[in-house]
CSV table of C-alpha atoms and ligand atoms in Angstrom, one decimal:
chain,number,residue,atom,x,y,z
A,1,MET,CA,9.0,3.5,-4.7
A,2,LYS,CA,8.7,2.3,-8.3
A,3,LYS,CA,11.4,1.0,-10.7
A,4,GLU,CA,11.1,0.1,-14.3
A,5,ILE,CA,13.5,-2.6,-15.4
A,6,LYS,CA,13.5,-5.0,-18.4
A,7,ASN,CA,9.9,-4.0,-19.3
A,8,LYS,CA,8.7,-4.8,-15.7
A,9,THR,CA,7.5,-2.6,-13.0
A,10,LEU,CA,8.9,-3.2,-9.5
A,11,GLU,CA,7.0,-1.6,-6.6
A,12,PHE,CA,8.0,-1.2,-3.0
A,13,PHE,CA,5.6,0.1,-0.4
A,14,VAL,CA,4.2,-0.2,3.2
A,15,GLY,CA,0.8,-1.8,3.5
A,16,ASP,CA,-1.4,-4.8,4.4
A,17,ILE,CA,-1.1,-7.6,1.9
A,18,SER,CA,-4.8,-8.5,2.3
A,19,GLN,CA,-5.9,-5.1,1.0
A,20,GLN,CA,-4.1,-4.8,-2.4
A,21,PRO,CA,-6.5,-4.9,-5.4
A,22,GLY,CA,-3.8,-3.7,-7.7
A,23,TYR,CA,-2.3,-7.2,-7.9
A,24,GLU,CA,-3.7,-10.4,-9.6
A,25,ALA,CA,-1.9,-12.6,-7.1
A,26,VAL,CA,-0.6,-12.2,-3.6
A,27,VAL,CA,1.9,-14.5,-2.0
A,28,ASN,CA,1.2,-15.9,1.4
A,29,ALA,CA,4.0,-16.5,4.0
A,30,ALA,CA,2.4,-19.8,4.9
A,31,ASN,CA,2.9,-22.5,7.4
A,32,ALA,CA,3.4,-26.1,6.3
A,33,GLU,CA,-0.2,-27.0,7.0
A,34,LEU,CA,-1.5,-24.0,5.1
A,35,ARG,CA,-3.6,-23.0,8.1
A,36,PRO,CA,-4.5,-19.4,9.0
A,37,GLY,CA,-1.8,-18.8,11.8
A,38,GLY,CA,-0.7,-15.2,12.4
A,39,GLY,CA,1.0,-12.4,10.4
A,40,VAL,CA,0.6,-12.5,6.7
A,41,ALA,CA,-1.2,-15.9,6.7
A,42,GLY,CA,-3.6,-14.7,9.4
A,43,ALA,CA,-4.5,-11.5,7.5
A,44,ILE,CA,-4.9,-13.4,4.2
A,45,HIS,CA,-7.1,-16.1,5.6
A,46,GLN,CA,-9.2,-13.6,7.6
A,47,LYS,CA,-10.0,-11.6,4.5
A,48,ALA,CA,-10.3,-14.5,2.1
A,49,GLY,CA,-12.8,-16.4,4.4
A,50,PRO,CA,-13.3,-20.1,5.2
A,51,ARG,CA,-13.4,-21.3,1.6
A,52,LEU,CA,-9.6,-20.6,1.4
A,53,ASP,CA,-8.9,-22.7,4.4
A,54,LYS,CA,-11.0,-25.5,2.9
A,55,GLU,CA,-9.2,-25.4,-0.4
A,56,CYS,CA,-5.8,-25.3,1.3
A,57,ARG,CA,-6.4,-28.6,3.0
A,58,GLN,CA,-6.2,-30.3,-0.3
A,59,HIS,CA,-2.7,-29.0,-0.9
A,60,ALA,CA,-1.2,-29.4,2.6
A,61,PRO,CA,1.4,-30.2,3.8
A,62,ILE,CA,4.0,-28.3,1.7
A,63,GLU,CA,7.8,-28.4,1.9
A,64,VAL,CA,10.1,-25.5,2.7
A,65,GLY,CA,10.6,-23.5,-0.5
A,66,GLU,CA,7.6,-25.0,-2.3
A,67,ALA,CA,4.8,-22.9,-3.7
A,68,VAL,CA,1.1,-23.8,-4.4
A,69,ILE,CA,-1.7,-21.8,-5.9
A,70,THR,CA,-5.3,-21.4,-4.8
A,71,GLU,CA,-8.3,-19.1,-5.5
A,72,ALA,CA,-8.4,-15.9,-3.5
A,73,TYR,CA,-12.1,-15.9,-2.5
A,74,GLU,CA,-13.0,-12.7,-0.7
A,75,LEU,CA,-9.6,-11.1,-1.2
A,76,PRO,CA,-9.5,-8.4,-3.9
A,77,ASN,CA,-7.1,-10.6,-6.0
A,78,LYS,CA,-7.6,-13.5,-8.3
A,79,LYS,CA,-5.2,-16.0,-6.8
A,80,VAL,CA,-3.1,-16.7,-3.7
A,81,ILE,CA,0.3,-18.3,-4.0
A,82,HIS,CA,1.3,-20.0,-0.7
A,83,THR,CA,4.9,-20.6,0.0
A,84,LEU,CA,6.7,-21.9,3.1
A,85,GLY,CA,9.8,-20.0,4.2
A,86,PRO,CA,12.6,-21.4,6.3
A,87,ILE,CA,12.8,-20.8,10.0
A,88,TYR,CA,16.1,-18.7,10.6
A,89,ARG,CA,19.0,-20.8,11.9
A,90,LYS,CA,16.9,-24.0,12.1
A,91,ASN,CA,17.7,-25.1,8.5
A,92,LYS,CA,21.2,-25.5,7.2
A,93,ASP,CA,20.1,-24.7,3.6
A,94,GLN,CA,18.0,-21.7,4.6
A,95,LYS,CA,19.4,-19.3,2.0
A,96,LYS,CA,18.6,-21.6,-0.9
A,97,GLN,CA,15.3,-22.4,0.7
A,98,LEU,CA,14.3,-18.8,1.0
A,99,SER,CA,15.4,-18.2,-2.6
A,100,ASN,CA,13.3,-21.1,-3.7
A,101,CYS,CA,10.2,-19.4,-2.2
A,102,TYR,CA,10.6,-16.5,-4.6
A,103,LYS,CA,11.7,-18.6,-7.5
A,104,ASN,CA,9.0,-21.1,-7.2
A,105,SER,CA,6.3,-18.5,-6.6
A,106,LEU,CA,7.3,-16.5,-9.7
A,107,GLU,CA,7.4,-19.7,-11.8
A,108,LEU,CA,4.0,-20.7,-10.6
A,109,ALA,CA,2.5,-17.3,-11.4
A,110,GLU,CA,4.1,-17.3,-14.8
A,111,LYS,CA,2.6,-20.8,-15.5
A,112,HIS,CA,-0.8,-19.5,-14.6
A,113,LYS,CA,-0.4,-16.4,-16.8
A,114,ILE,CA,-0.6,-14.0,-13.9
A,115,SER,CA,0.4,-10.5,-14.8
A,116,SER,CA,1.2,-9.0,-11.4
A,117,VAL,CA,2.4,-10.6,-8.1
A,118,LEU,CA,2.8,-9.1,-4.7
A,119,PHE,CA,5.3,-10.6,-2.2
A,120,PRO,CA,5.5,-10.0,1.6
A,121,ALA,CA,8.9,-10.2,3.3
A,122,ILE,CA,8.8,-14.0,3.7
A,123,SER,CA,10.3,-15.5,6.8
A,124,THR,CA,11.1,-12.1,8.4
A,125,GLY,CA,8.3,-12.3,11.0
A,126,ALA,CA,7.5,-15.4,13.1
A,127,PHE,CA,10.4,-17.2,11.3
A,128,ASN,CA,13.0,-14.6,12.4
A,129,TYR,CA,15.0,-14.2,9.3
A,130,PRO,CA,16.9,-10.9,9.5
A,131,ILE,CA,15.4,-8.4,7.2
A,132,GLU,CA,18.7,-7.3,5.5
A,133,LYS,CA,19.7,-10.9,4.7
A,134,ALA,CA,16.2,-11.9,3.6
A,135,THR,CA,15.8,-8.7,1.4
A,136,GLU,CA,19.0,-9.5,-0.5
A,137,ILE,CA,17.8,-13.0,-1.2
A,138,ALA,CA,14.4,-11.8,-2.3
A,139,LEU,CA,15.7,-9.2,-4.7
A,140,LYS,CA,18.6,-11.1,-6.1
A,141,THR,CA,16.4,-14.1,-6.9
A,142,THR,CA,13.8,-11.8,-8.5
A,143,LYS,CA,16.5,-10.1,-10.6
A,144,LYS,CA,17.7,-13.5,-11.8
A,145,LYS,CA,14.3,-14.5,-13.0
A,146,LEU,CA,13.3,-11.2,-14.8
A,147,ASP,CA,14.5,-12.2,-18.2
A,148,GLU,CA,12.5,-15.4,-18.2
A,149,LEU,CA,9.2,-13.8,-17.2
A,150,MET,CA,6.9,-13.1,-20.1
A,151,GLU,CA,3.4,-13.0,-18.5
A,152,ILE,CA,4.4,-11.2,-15.3
A,153,LYS,CA,4.6,-7.4,-15.9
A,154,LYS,CA,4.6,-6.1,-12.3
A,155,ILE,CA,6.2,-7.5,-9.1
A,156,GLY,CA,5.5,-5.8,-5.8
A,157,PHE,CA,7.0,-6.0,-2.4
A,158,VAL,CA,4.8,-5.0,0.5
A,159,LEU,CA,6.4,-4.2,3.9
A,160,PHE,CA,4.8,-3.9,7.2
A,161,SER,CA,6.9,-1.0,8.5
A,162,GLN,CA,8.7,2.0,7.2
A,163,GLU,CA,12.0,0.6,8.5
A,164,ASP,CA,11.6,-2.5,6.5
A,165,LEU,CA,10.7,-0.5,3.4
A,166,GLU,CA,14.0,1.5,3.8
A,167,VAL,CA,16.0,-1.7,3.8
A,168,TYR,CA,14.2,-2.8,0.6
A,169,LYS,CA,14.9,0.6,-1.0
A,170,GLU,CA,18.6,0.5,-0.1
A,171,LYS,CA,19.1,-3.0,-1.3
A,172,ALA,CA,17.1,-2.3,-4.5
A,173,LYS,CA,19.4,0.5,-5.3
A,174,GLU,CA,22.4,-1.8,-5.0
A,175,ILE,CA,20.9,-4.8,-6.8
A,176,PHE,CA,19.0,-3.4,-9.7
B,201,LIG,N1,0.7,-7.4,5.4
B,201,LIG,C1,2.0,-7.3,5.0
B,201,LIG,N2,3.1,-7.8,5.7
B,201,LIG,C2,2.8,-8.3,6.9
B,201,LIG,C3,1.5,-8.4,7.4
B,201,LIG,C4,0.4,-8.0,6.6
B,201,LIG,N3,-0.9,-8.1,6.9
B,201,LIG,N4,1.5,-9.0,8.6
B,201,LIG,C5,2.8,-9.2,8.9
B,201,LIG,N5,3.6,-8.8,7.9
B,201,LIG,P1,5.1,-13.6,9.0
B,201,LIG,P2,7.0,-15.7,8.4
B,201,LIG,C6,5.1,-8.8,7.8
B,201,LIG,O1,5.2,-13.8,10.5
B,201,LIG,O2,8.1,-15.0,9.1
B,201,LIG,C7,2.6,-17.3,10.5
B,201,LIG,O3,1.9,-17.4,11.7
B,201,LIG,C8,5.9,-9.1,9.0
B,201,LIG,O4,6.2,-7.9,9.7
B,201,LIG,O5,3.7,-13.4,8.5
B,201,LIG,O6,7.3,-16.3,7.0
B,201,LIG,C9,2.4,-18.5,9.6
B,201,LIG,O7,1.3,-19.3,10.0
B,201,LIG,C10,7.1,-9.7,8.5
B,201,LIG,O8,8.0,-8.7,8.0
B,201,LIG,O9,5.7,-14.7,8.1
B,201,LIG,C11,3.7,-19.3,9.8
B,201,LIG,O10,3.6,-20.2,10.8
B,201,LIG,C12,6.6,-10.5,7.2
B,201,LIG,O11,5.3,-9.9,6.9
B,201,LIG,C13,4.7,-18.2,10.1
B,201,LIG,O12,3.9,-17.2,10.7
B,201,LIG,C14,6.5,-12.0,7.4
B,201,LIG,O13,6.0,-12.3,8.7
B,201,LIG,C15,5.4,-17.7,8.9
B,201,LIG,O14,6.4,-16.8,9.4
């Protein structure tokens, strides 16, 4: 699904984040140490190769909600933005923290003059954040930032299942 809003393109689709050449930057649902791990981080590191792991060591550890940027190496993108989502029900400020992941990633991309950014559903895998709640935070935070973004022309949301995509489509209709 595609939406044009405030001169930006929003895209929603099912896929593997490590195989998306149509985006200048992809966002990694990282761990604090920025190590490979599983899920999104595992796929990104596996495709990017060991030089990504090496560069990540200079930036680790990161805080919940923080975002850092690296090269993308063997990935078909220019940059990777790594952000650490909250673990569901383990943090009292988790809503704000998850919102900060999107806010800080978009601000960092903007600062680096990146024209297109692709997000996974941060925190909704190993970190157990319910997809409906997480989607609302992701899309509301993105909507709030749209006016400020000059460099970013396209924002994508890649989901790992058709079910998750349906949740994004429903929430996008409500929010945008
Ligand atoms: N492409 C797109 N989405 C994916 C992919 C992929 N290749 N793989 C999984 N997803 P997760 P988190 C979906 O666990 O919850 C890691 O081990 C998945 O279905 O990657 O933020 C790190 O090292 C889910 O909807 O991230 C951390 O320790 C979403 O992406 C921890 O997990 C996020 O799942 C981070 O947990």
